[in-house]
Amino acid sequence: MSNSDPRHPPLGYGLGLRVEHYEELLGGDPAVDWLEALSENYLVPGGRPLDYLARLRERWPVVLHGVSLSIGSSDPLNRDYLAQLRRLAETVEPAWMSDHLCWTGVDGSNLHDLMPLPYTEEAIDHVAARVREVQDFLGRRILLENVSSYVAFHASQLSESQFLAEIARRADCLILLDVNNIHVSAHNHGFDARGYLDEIPFERVQQFHLAGHEHNGALIVDTHDAAIVDPVWDLYADAVRRFGPVSTMIERDDRIPPLADLIAELDRARAIAEPILRAAA
Amino acid sequence: MSALAELQRELQAHVLRDDPAALRAVVATTGADATQRLGIYAHAYRARLLEVLRGDFPGLLALAGEEDFERLALAYVAATPSPHFNVRWYGDRLAAFARERTPWSARAELAEMAELEWKLGLAFDAADEASVDFPTLAALAPTDWPALRLRPHASLQRALFMRNVDTVRRAVDREEAVPALETFTPPQGWAAWRKDSIVRHRRLDEDEAAALDAVAQGATFADLCAHLCRWHAAEDVAARTATLLRRWVEDGWVAAYDFAVG
């Protein structure tokens, strides 16, 4: 899977697909360029979720975003999950598929959370080999997303950005940069968010996530349930300056607001990114 | 065991059981120590699963009340690590848990509501398949009928309840006042299914419940007629069987049919 620029063409400005917005999306003509569907919501035998997804897919490009790959787990890869994911991809024909640089459980248990990895050579070898295996199975490059984290480990030998960059290079995969998550983790661990961007290989960044969060005392907790805050918008502008026209998407997981509110945020993303891209052109 | 595997086991043990071993692996800062940092994951785990159960079991929440629901759900979470990658399936043992564990086993309606709501969920996203329509069946030759066997639709769910948990759930769905609990003797048959993407449910007459059970076990139309003799005079049985069949077909409960050989 090697060529000079492994990225897919950018899709513009998209939204995370949420049940609350199905009807409004289908009934109107919202200024949304593409949709990101949470894979697990559609890994069910049948019924309304799959029906809606098929109808939305007729109108918008869709990408699939998973939370269960558990790419960093020391458990074996879940073949059942991968087989279901591949079947879903055959139906949806997503522009691309992504999951997180994390682990979600061991010994057969699932924490349903994006647990952080130690940034070690051992973890790089482990994750990169598994990404290659997944990519072979799915027949496509996947994107790995940086997660928000609240713990750092004594065992880590690298920074998070070095860890992500090295895995992307060795596994020949793409990157989904969650700008909010960089901000959250930078705050929680005291690293420089701009320096983080500088260490990410330009040619591997396929997608941005934007989201909100909440402060919880000394730590920021990534709740993805609030409006995007100004420091994240500022960091987004820096990311656009560094990485160029990357597909941008707003991800709201809880306290889902009216569609119009998210479209207004998406318009703000456009208003930030487009002048930067025009100036660079 | 690799260092990665060992670390992950320790972290998971902290999230699930508050095991302190992982604390030594975590970098503390002046603003936030290792306990506080790891605590975010432990808290998020319980909160997430509680939220999932709250979404899947609104009738149980209404019956139990906020406090007891949370107590039951947290006891379930503590006793039940999640075996499936998809959190969609996390609640599948809640009904059995409520049926078997004190103090919830003393309130049988809680387990019954959990069973009802889980089955509504199964009907919601069961596999898509077409249903047989009535003209197709009506066109069968009279000589074909005795050997006719029906295959129920994938979304069709069955249960027997001792209490009116179905009307309680209906009231919750409609945001109406929850009705008083009633007890049935004998137990009341109930079915849920999906038609036109909408989940529906209704009670079954005693003979209908028994006939549906027989269908699920591969009974032919002739077997059904014989079965229904328990409830009806011989001259009424064929008409009753035909009535039931018509209703099932109109409700989309019949996915396919074939004919028993021999």
Coordinates of C-alpha atoms in Angstrom, one line a residue:
Chain A
M1 CA 0.0 0.0 0.0
S2 CA 2.7 2.5 -0.9
N3 CA 2.5 5.5 -3.1
S4 CA 3.6 9.1 -2.9
D5 CA 0.5 10.5 -1.3
P6 CA -1.7 7.9 0.4
R7 CA -4.6 10.3 1.1
H8 CA -8.0 10.2 -0.4
P9 CA -9.3 13.5 -1.8
P10 CA -10.8 15.8 0.9
L11 CA -14.5 15.7 1.4
G12 CA -15.0 19.2 2.9
Y13 CA -16.9 19.9 6.1
G14 CA -18.9 17.1 7.6
L15 CA -20.9 16.0 10.7
G16 CA -21.0 13.0 12.9
L17 CA -24.2 11.3 12.1
R18 CA -26.6 11.1 15.1
V19 CA -30.0 9.5 15.4
E20 CA -31.5 12.9 16.5
H21 CA -30.7 14.4 13.1
Y22 CA -31.7 11.6 10.7
E23 CA -35.1 13.1 9.7
E24 CA -33.8 16.7 9.5
L25 CA -30.9 15.7 7.3
L26 CA -33.1 13.7 5.0
G27 CA -35.9 16.3 4.9
G28 CA -33.8 19.4 4.2
D29 CA -30.8 20.5 2.3
P30 CA -28.3 21.2 5.1
A31 CA -24.9 22.6 4.3
V32 CA -23.1 19.4 5.2
D33 CA -20.6 17.9 2.8
W34 CA -20.3 14.4 4.3
L35 CA -21.2 12.3 7.2
E36 CA -19.3 10.2 9.7
A37 CA -21.3 7.2 10.9
L38 CA -20.3 5.3 14.1
S39 CA -19.7 1.8 12.8
E40 CA -21.0 0.0 15.9
N41 CA -24.4 1.7 15.6
Y42 CA -24.9 -0.2 12.4
L43 CA -23.3 -3.5 13.3
V44 CA -26.8 -4.9 14.0
P45 CA -28.8 -7.5 12.1
G46 CA -31.3 -5.1 10.5
G47 CA -34.0 -2.5 11.2
R48 CA -34.3 1.2 11.1
P49 CA -30.6 2.2 11.8
L50 CA -29.4 0.4 8.6
D51 CA -32.4 1.7 6.7
Y52 CA -31.6 5.3 7.6
L53 CA -28.0 4.9 6.8
A54 CA -28.7 3.5 3.4
R55 CA -31.0 6.5 2.6
L56 CA -28.4 9.0 3.9
R57 CA -25.7 7.3 2.0
E58 CA -27.6 8.0 -1.2
R59 CA -27.2 11.7 -0.6
W60 CA -23.9 12.0 1.2
P61 CA -20.4 10.5 1.2
V62 CA -20.1 8.5 4.4
V63 CA -17.0 7.5 6.4
L64 CA -17.2 4.8 9.0
H65 CA -15.7 5.5 12.5
G66 CA -15.3 2.7 14.9
V67 CA -14.7 2.4 18.6
S68 CA -14.1 -1.3 19.1
L69 CA -11.1 -2.2 17.0
S70 CA -8.9 -2.1 20.2
I71 CA -5.9 -2.0 18.0
G72 CA -3.5 -1.7 21.0
S73 CA -4.9 -4.5 23.1
S74 CA -2.8 -7.4 24.0
D75 CA -5.8 -9.6 23.3
P76 CA -5.9 -11.1 19.8
L77 CA -7.7 -9.0 17.2
N78 CA -11.5 -9.7 17.3
R79 CA -12.1 -11.5 14.0
D80 CA -15.9 -11.4 14.5
Y81 CA -15.8 -7.6 14.8
L82 CA -13.6 -7.3 11.7
A83 CA -15.8 -9.6 9.7
Q84 CA -18.9 -7.6 10.6
L85 CA -17.0 -4.4 9.8
R86 CA -16.0 -5.6 6.4
R87 CA -19.6 -6.6 5.6
L88 CA -20.8 -3.2 6.7
A89 CA -18.2 -1.6 4.5
E90 CA -19.3 -3.6 1.5
T91 CA -22.8 -2.2 1.9
V92 CA -21.9 1.4 2.8
E93 CA -18.9 1.8 0.6
P94 CA -17.4 4.4 2.9
A95 CA -14.8 6.9 1.6
W96 CA -12.6 5.6 4.4
M97 CA -12.7 3.9 7.8
S98 CA -11.2 4.9 11.1
D99 CA -10.7 3.9 14.7
H100 CA -8.6 5.0 17.6
L101 CA -5.0 4.6 18.7
C102 CA -6.0 2.9 22.0
W103 CA -7.1 -0.3 23.6
T104 CA -10.6 -1.0 24.8
G105 CA -10.2 -4.2 27.0
V106 CA -8.2 -7.3 27.7
D107 CA -9.0 -10.9 28.6
G108 CA -12.2 -10.8 26.7
S109 CA -13.7 -7.9 28.6
N110 CA -14.7 -4.6 27.0
L111 CA -14.4 -1.3 28.8
H112 CA -16.1 0.6 26.0
D113 CA -13.6 3.4 26.5
L114 CA -10.6 4.6 24.6
M115 CA -7.8 3.5 27.0
P116 CA -4.4 5.1 26.4
L117 CA -1.3 3.2 25.5
P118 CA 2.3 3.5 26.9
Y119 CA 4.4 5.1 24.2
T120 CA 7.0 2.4 24.0
E121 CA 8.9 0.5 21.2
E122 CA 7.0 -2.6 22.2
A123 CA 3.6 -0.9 21.8
I124 CA 4.7 0.5 18.4
D125 CA 5.7 -2.9 17.1
H126 CA 2.5 -4.4 18.5
V127 CA 0.2 -1.8 17.1
A128 CA 1.9 -1.4 13.7
A129 CA 1.7 -5.2 13.0
R130 CA -1.9 -5.3 13.9
V131 CA -2.8 -2.3 11.8
R132 CA -1.2 -4.0 8.8
E133 CA -3.2 -7.1 9.6
V134 CA -6.4 -5.1 9.8
Q135 CA -5.6 -3.2 6.6
D136 CA -4.9 -6.5 4.8
F137 CA -8.2 -7.9 6.0
L138 CA -10.3 -4.8 5.1
G139 CA -8.4 -4.3 1.8
R140 CA -7.8 -0.6 2.6
R141 CA -5.7 1.8 4.7
I142 CA -7.4 2.8 8.0
L143 CA -7.1 6.0 9.9
L144 CA -6.0 6.0 13.5
E145 CA -7.2 8.8 15.8
N146 CA -5.4 10.3 18.7
V147 CA -7.5 10.0 21.9
S148 CA -7.9 12.3 24.9
S149 CA -6.1 10.9 27.9
Y150 CA -5.9 11.5 31.6
V151 CA -2.9 9.3 32.5
A152 CA 0.7 9.1 31.2
F153 CA 2.9 6.2 32.0
H154 CA 6.4 6.0 33.5
A155 CA 7.1 3.4 30.9
S156 CA 6.7 5.8 28.0
Q157 CA 9.8 6.4 26.0
L158 CA 8.3 8.8 23.4
S159 CA 5.9 11.7 23.2
E160 CA 2.3 10.9 22.0
S161 CA 2.9 12.6 18.7
Q162 CA 6.1 10.7 18.0
F163 CA 4.3 7.5 18.9
L164 CA 1.4 8.2 16.6
A165 CA 3.7 9.4 13.8
E166 CA 5.9 6.3 14.1
I167 CA 3.0 3.9 14.0
A168 CA 1.5 5.6 10.9
R169 CA 4.8 5.3 9.1
R170 CA 5.5 1.7 10.1
A171 CA 1.9 0.5 9.5
D172 CA 1.5 2.7 6.4
C173 CA -1.8 3.9 7.7
L174 CA -3.5 7.3 7.8
I175 CA -4.2 9.7 10.7
L176 CA -7.4 11.2 12.0
L177 CA -6.3 14.2 14.1
D178 CA -8.8 15.1 16.7
V179 CA -7.9 18.7 17.4
N180 CA -9.9 18.8 20.6
N181 CA -8.2 15.7 21.9
I182 CA -4.8 17.3 21.3
H183 CA -5.9 20.3 23.3
V184 CA -7.3 18.1 26.1
S185 CA -4.2 15.9 26.3
A186 CA -1.8 18.8 26.0
H187 CA -3.6 20.4 29.0
N188 CA -3.7 17.2 31.0
H189 CA -0.1 16.2 30.4
G190 CA 1.5 19.6 30.0
F191 CA 2.8 19.3 26.4
D192 CA 2.8 21.9 23.6
A193 CA -0.1 21.3 21.2
R194 CA 1.6 23.2 18.4
G195 CA 4.7 21.1 18.8
Y196 CA 2.5 18.1 18.6
L197 CA 1.2 19.2 15.1
D198 CA 4.7 19.7 13.9
E199 CA 5.6 16.1 14.6
I200 CA 2.7 14.6 12.7
P201 CA 3.7 13.5 9.1
F202 CA 1.9 15.9 6.8
E203 CA 1.1 13.3 4.1
R204 CA -0.8 11.0 6.4
V205 CA -3.4 13.3 7.9
Q206 CA -6.7 12.5 6.2
Q207 CA -9.3 13.9 8.6
F208 CA -9.8 16.4 11.5
H209 CA -12.3 16.0 14.4
L210 CA -13.5 19.1 16.2
A211 CA -15.4 18.8 19.5
G212 CA -16.1 20.3 22.9
H213 CA -15.2 19.3 26.4
E214 CA -15.5 20.2 30.1
H215 CA -13.0 21.2 32.8
N216 CA -12.9 18.9 35.8
G217 CA -10.6 20.6 38.3
A218 CA -7.0 20.3 37.2
L219 CA -7.9 18.0 34.3
I220 CA -10.0 18.5 31.2
V221 CA -12.4 15.7 30.5
D222 CA -13.1 15.0 26.9
T223 CA -16.9 14.7 27.0
H224 CA -17.6 15.6 23.3
D225 CA -20.9 17.1 24.6
A226 CA -20.4 20.8 24.3
A227 CA -19.6 23.6 21.9
I228 CA -16.1 23.9 20.5
V229 CA -14.0 26.3 22.7
D230 CA -11.8 29.1 21.3
P231 CA -8.4 27.5 22.0
V232 CA -9.6 24.5 20.0
W233 CA -10.6 26.8 17.1
D234 CA -7.2 28.4 17.3
L235 CA -5.5 25.1 17.2
Y236 CA -7.7 24.1 14.3
A237 CA -6.4 27.1 12.4
D238 CA -2.9 26.1 13.1
A239 CA -3.7 22.5 11.9
V240 CA -5.1 23.9 8.6
R241 CA -2.0 26.0 8.1
R242 CA 0.2 22.9 8.6
F243 CA -1.9 20.2 6.9
G244 CA -3.9 22.1 4.2
P245 CA -7.3 21.1 3.0
V246 CA -8.1 18.2 5.3
S247 CA -11.7 16.9 5.7
T248 CA -13.1 18.4 8.8
M249 CA -15.9 17.1 10.9
I250 CA -17.7 18.1 14.1
E251 CA -18.2 15.2 16.5
R252 CA -20.9 15.6 19.2
D253 CA -21.5 12.4 21.3
D254 CA -23.8 13.6 24.0
R255 CA -26.3 16.4 24.8
I256 CA -26.9 16.5 21.0
P257 CA -28.0 20.0 20.0
P258 CA -30.3 21.0 17.1
L259 CA -28.8 20.3 13.7
A260 CA -28.7 24.1 13.1
D261 CA -26.3 24.6 16.0
L262 CA -23.9 22.1 14.6
I263 CA -24.2 23.5 11.1
A264 CA -23.3 26.9 12.6
E265 CA -20.2 25.4 14.1
L266 CA -19.4 23.8 10.8
D267 CA -19.8 27.2 9.1
R268 CA -17.3 28.6 11.6
A269 CA -14.9 25.9 10.7
R270 CA -15.3 26.9 7.0
A271 CA -14.8 30.5 7.9
I272 CA -11.5 29.7 9.7
A273 CA -10.1 27.3 7.2
E274 CA -11.1 28.7 3.8
P275 CA -9.1 32.0 4.1
I276 CA -6.1 30.1 5.2
L277 CA -6.4 27.7 2.3
R278 CA -6.9 30.5 -0.2
A279 CA -3.9 32.4 1.1
A280 CA -1.8 29.3 0.8
A281 CA -3.0 28.5 -2.7
Chain B
M1 CA 3.5 -11.8 30.0
S2 CA 4.6 -8.7 28.0
A3 CA 5.0 -5.4 29.7
L4 CA 2.1 -4.1 27.6
A5 CA -0.2 -6.9 28.6
E6 CA 0.7 -6.5 32.2
L7 CA 0.0 -2.8 32.2
Q8 CA -3.4 -3.3 30.5
R9 CA -4.4 -6.0 33.0
E10 CA -3.6 -3.7 35.8
L11 CA -5.4 -0.7 34.3
Q12 CA -8.5 -2.9 33.6
A13 CA -8.4 -4.3 37.1
H14 CA -8.4 -0.7 38.4
V15 CA -11.4 0.3 36.2
L16 CA -13.4 -2.8 37.1
R17 CA -12.4 -3.5 40.7
D18 CA -10.5 -0.5 41.9
D19 CA -7.4 -2.6 42.1
P20 CA -4.5 -0.3 43.2
A21 CA -1.7 -2.0 41.2
A22 CA -2.0 0.3 38.2
L23 CA -1.4 3.4 40.4
R24 CA 2.4 2.9 40.4
A25 CA 2.5 2.9 36.6
V26 CA 0.9 6.3 36.2
V27 CA 2.7 9.7 36.3
A28 CA 1.3 12.0 38.9
T29 CA 1.5 15.7 38.7
T30 CA 1.0 18.4 41.3
G31 CA -2.5 19.2 40.0
A32 CA -3.7 15.6 39.7
D33 CA -2.4 12.5 41.4
A34 CA -2.6 9.0 39.9
T35 CA -5.8 8.1 41.8
Q36 CA -7.6 11.1 40.4
R37 CA -6.3 10.5 36.9
L38 CA -7.2 6.8 36.9
G39 CA -10.5 7.6 38.6
I40 CA -11.7 9.3 35.5
Y41 CA -11.6 6.0 33.6
A42 CA -13.3 4.1 36.4
H43 CA -16.0 6.7 36.8
A44 CA -16.6 6.9 33.0
Y45 CA -16.9 3.1 32.8
R46 CA -19.8 3.0 35.3
A47 CA -21.4 6.1 33.9
R48 CA -21.3 4.9 30.3
L49 CA -22.8 1.5 31.1
L50 CA -25.4 3.1 33.4
E51 CA -26.4 5.4 30.6
V52 CA -26.7 2.5 28.2
L53 CA -29.0 0.6 30.6
R54 CA -31.0 3.7 31.2
G55 CA -31.6 4.0 27.5
D56 CA -32.5 0.4 27.0
F57 CA -34.7 0.0 30.0
P58 CA -36.9 3.1 30.5
G59 CA -39.8 1.1 31.8
L60 CA -37.6 -0.6 34.4
L61 CA -36.4 2.9 35.5
A62 CA -40.0 4.0 35.8
L63 CA -41.0 0.9 37.8
A64 CA -38.0 0.8 40.1
G65 CA -37.6 4.6 40.6
E66 CA -34.4 6.5 40.1
E67 CA -32.6 5.3 43.2
D68 CA -33.4 1.6 43.0
F69 CA -32.8 1.6 39.2
E70 CA -29.3 3.0 39.8
R71 CA -28.6 0.5 42.6
L72 CA -29.7 -2.4 40.4
A73 CA -27.8 -1.1 37.4
L74 CA -24.6 -0.6 39.3
A75 CA -24.9 -4.0 40.9
Y76 CA -25.3 -5.5 37.4
V77 CA -22.3 -3.5 36.2
A78 CA -20.2 -4.7 39.1
A79 CA -21.2 -8.3 38.5
T80 CA -21.1 -8.3 34.7
P81 CA -18.0 -7.4 32.7
S82 CA -19.0 -6.6 29.2
P83 CA -18.2 -9.6 27.0
H84 CA -19.2 -8.1 23.6
F85 CA -17.4 -5.4 21.7
N86 CA -20.7 -3.7 20.9
V87 CA -22.3 -2.1 24.0
R88 CA -25.6 -2.6 22.3
W89 CA -25.6 -6.1 23.8
Y90 CA -24.6 -5.2 27.3
G91 CA -28.1 -5.5 28.9
D92 CA -28.8 -9.0 27.7
R93 CA -28.5 -10.5 31.1
L94 CA -30.2 -7.8 33.2
A95 CA -33.5 -9.6 33.3
A96 CA -31.9 -12.8 34.6
F97 CA -29.9 -10.8 37.1
A98 CA -33.0 -9.1 38.5
R99 CA -34.8 -12.4 38.6
E100 CA -32.0 -14.2 40.5
R101 CA -30.5 -11.6 42.8
T102 CA -31.9 -10.2 46.1
P103 CA -33.4 -7.8 46.8
W104 CA -34.7 -7.3 43.2
S105 CA -35.9 -10.9 42.9
A106 CA -38.6 -10.0 45.5
R107 CA -40.1 -7.6 43.0
A108 CA -40.8 -10.0 40.1
E109 CA -42.1 -7.1 37.9
L110 CA -38.6 -5.8 37.6
A111 CA -37.2 -8.9 35.9
E112 CA -40.4 -9.1 33.7
M113 CA -40.0 -5.5 32.6
A114 CA -36.3 -6.0 31.8
E115 CA -37.3 -9.1 29.7
L116 CA -40.0 -7.1 27.9
E117 CA -37.7 -4.2 27.1
W118 CA -34.8 -6.4 26.0
K119 CA -37.2 -8.2 23.6
L120 CA -38.4 -4.8 22.3
G121 CA -34.8 -4.1 21.5
L122 CA -34.3 -7.4 19.7
A123 CA -37.4 -6.7 17.6
F124 CA -36.0 -3.2 16.8
D125 CA -32.9 -4.3 15.0
A126 CA -33.6 -7.9 14.1
A127 CA -32.6 -9.0 10.6
D128 CA -34.6 -7.5 7.8
E129 CA -36.7 -10.0 5.9
A130 CA -39.8 -9.9 3.8
S131 CA -43.1 -11.2 5.1
V132 CA -45.6 -13.5 3.3
D133 CA -48.8 -11.7 2.3
F134 CA -52.3 -13.1 2.8
P135 CA -53.2 -13.4 -1.0
T136 CA -50.2 -15.7 -1.4
L137 CA -51.4 -18.0 1.3
A138 CA -55.0 -17.8 0.3
A139 CA -54.1 -19.0 -3.2
L140 CA -52.8 -22.3 -1.9
A141 CA -54.8 -25.3 -2.9
P142 CA -57.0 -26.7 -0.1
T143 CA -55.0 -30.0 -0.2
D144 CA -51.8 -28.0 0.6
W145 CA -53.1 -26.6 3.9
P146 CA -52.8 -29.6 6.2
A147 CA -49.0 -29.8 5.7
L148 CA -48.4 -26.1 5.7
R149 CA -45.7 -24.9 8.1
L150 CA -44.8 -21.3 8.9
R151 CA -41.5 -19.7 9.7
P152 CA -41.8 -16.8 12.1
H153 CA -40.3 -13.4 11.1
A154 CA -36.9 -12.7 12.6
S155 CA -38.2 -9.8 14.6
L156 CA -41.0 -11.7 16.4
Q157 CA -40.4 -12.0 20.1
R158 CA -42.5 -14.0 22.6
A159 CA -42.9 -13.9 26.4
L160 CA -45.2 -14.8 29.2
F161 CA -45.8 -12.2 32.0
M162 CA -47.3 -12.4 35.4
R163 CA -47.8 -8.7 35.5
N164 CA -48.9 -5.9 33.2
V165 CA -45.4 -4.7 32.4
D166 CA -46.6 -4.1 28.8
T167 CA -49.1 -1.4 29.8
V168 CA -46.5 0.2 32.1
R169 CA -44.0 0.4 29.3
R170 CA -46.7 1.7 26.9
A171 CA -47.5 4.5 29.4
V172 CA -43.8 5.3 29.7
D173 CA -43.5 5.5 25.9
R174 CA -46.5 7.9 25.8
E175 CA -45.2 9.9 28.8
E176 CA -48.5 9.1 30.6
A177 CA -49.1 8.2 34.2
V178 CA -47.8 4.7 34.9
P179 CA -50.8 2.3 35.7
A180 CA -51.0 0.3 38.9
L181 CA -49.5 -3.2 38.8
E182 CA -51.9 -6.1 38.1
T183 CA -51.1 -9.8 38.5
F184 CA -52.3 -12.3 35.9
T185 CA -53.3 -15.9 36.6
P186 CA -52.4 -17.7 34.4
P187 CA -49.5 -15.8 32.9
Q188 CA -50.3 -13.5 30.0
G189 CA -48.9 -14.3 26.6
W190 CA -47.2 -11.3 24.8
A191 CA -45.5 -10.7 21.4
A192 CA -43.4 -7.9 20.0
W193 CA -42.5 -7.5 16.4
R194 CA -41.3 -4.9 13.8
K195 CA -43.4 -3.8 10.9
D196 CA -42.6 -0.9 8.6
S197 CA -39.6 -0.2 10.8
I198 CA -41.8 0.4 13.9
V199 CA -41.7 -2.0 16.9
R200 CA -45.2 -3.0 18.0
H201 CA -46.3 -5.3 20.8
R202 CA -49.6 -6.8 22.0
R203 CA -51.0 -9.4 24.3
L204 CA -51.9 -12.9 23.0
D205 CA -54.9 -15.0 23.9
E206 CA -54.1 -18.2 25.6
D207 CA -54.9 -20.4 22.5
E208 CA -52.9 -18.0 20.3
A209 CA -49.8 -18.1 22.5
A210 CA -49.9 -21.9 22.5
A211 CA -50.4 -22.0 18.8
L212 CA -47.5 -19.7 18.2
D213 CA -45.3 -21.9 20.4
A214 CA -46.4 -24.8 18.3
V215 CA -45.5 -22.9 15.1
A216 CA -42.1 -22.2 16.4
Q217 CA -41.6 -25.9 17.0
G218 CA -42.5 -26.7 13.4
A219 CA -46.2 -27.6 13.7
T220 CA -48.2 -27.9 10.5
F221 CA -51.6 -26.3 10.0
A222 CA -53.2 -29.7 10.8
D223 CA -51.2 -29.9 14.0
L224 CA -52.4 -26.4 14.9
C225 CA -56.0 -27.4 14.4
A226 CA -55.4 -30.4 16.7
H227 CA -53.7 -28.2 19.3
L228 CA -56.5 -25.7 19.3
C229 CA -59.1 -28.4 20.1
R230 CA -58.1 -27.8 23.7
W231 CA -59.9 -24.4 23.6
H232 CA -62.5 -24.8 20.9
A233 CA -65.2 -27.1 19.7
A234 CA -64.1 -29.3 16.8
E235 CA -66.4 -27.5 14.3
D236 CA -64.9 -24.1 15.3
V237 CA -61.2 -25.0 15.2
A238 CA -60.5 -24.6 11.5
A239 CA -62.1 -21.2 11.5
R240 CA -60.2 -20.1 14.6
T241 CA -56.9 -21.3 13.1
A242 CA -57.6 -19.5 9.9
T243 CA -58.4 -16.3 11.9
L244 CA -55.1 -16.5 13.8
L245 CA -53.2 -17.2 10.6
R246 CA -54.7 -14.2 8.9
R247 CA -53.8 -11.9 11.7
W248 CA -50.3 -13.2 11.9
V249 CA -49.8 -12.7 8.2
E250 CA -51.3 -9.2 8.3
D251 CA -49.0 -8.3 11.2
G252 CA -46.0 -9.6 9.2
W253 CA -45.2 -12.4 11.5
V254 CA -44.7 -15.0 8.8
A255 CA -41.5 -14.8 6.9
A256 CA -41.8 -18.0 4.9
Y257 CA -43.7 -21.2 4.6
D258 CA -43.1 -24.7 3.4
F259 CA -44.9 -28.1 3.5
A260 CA -44.1 -31.0 5.8
V261 CA -43.2 -34.1 3.9
G262 CA -44.9 -37.4 4.6

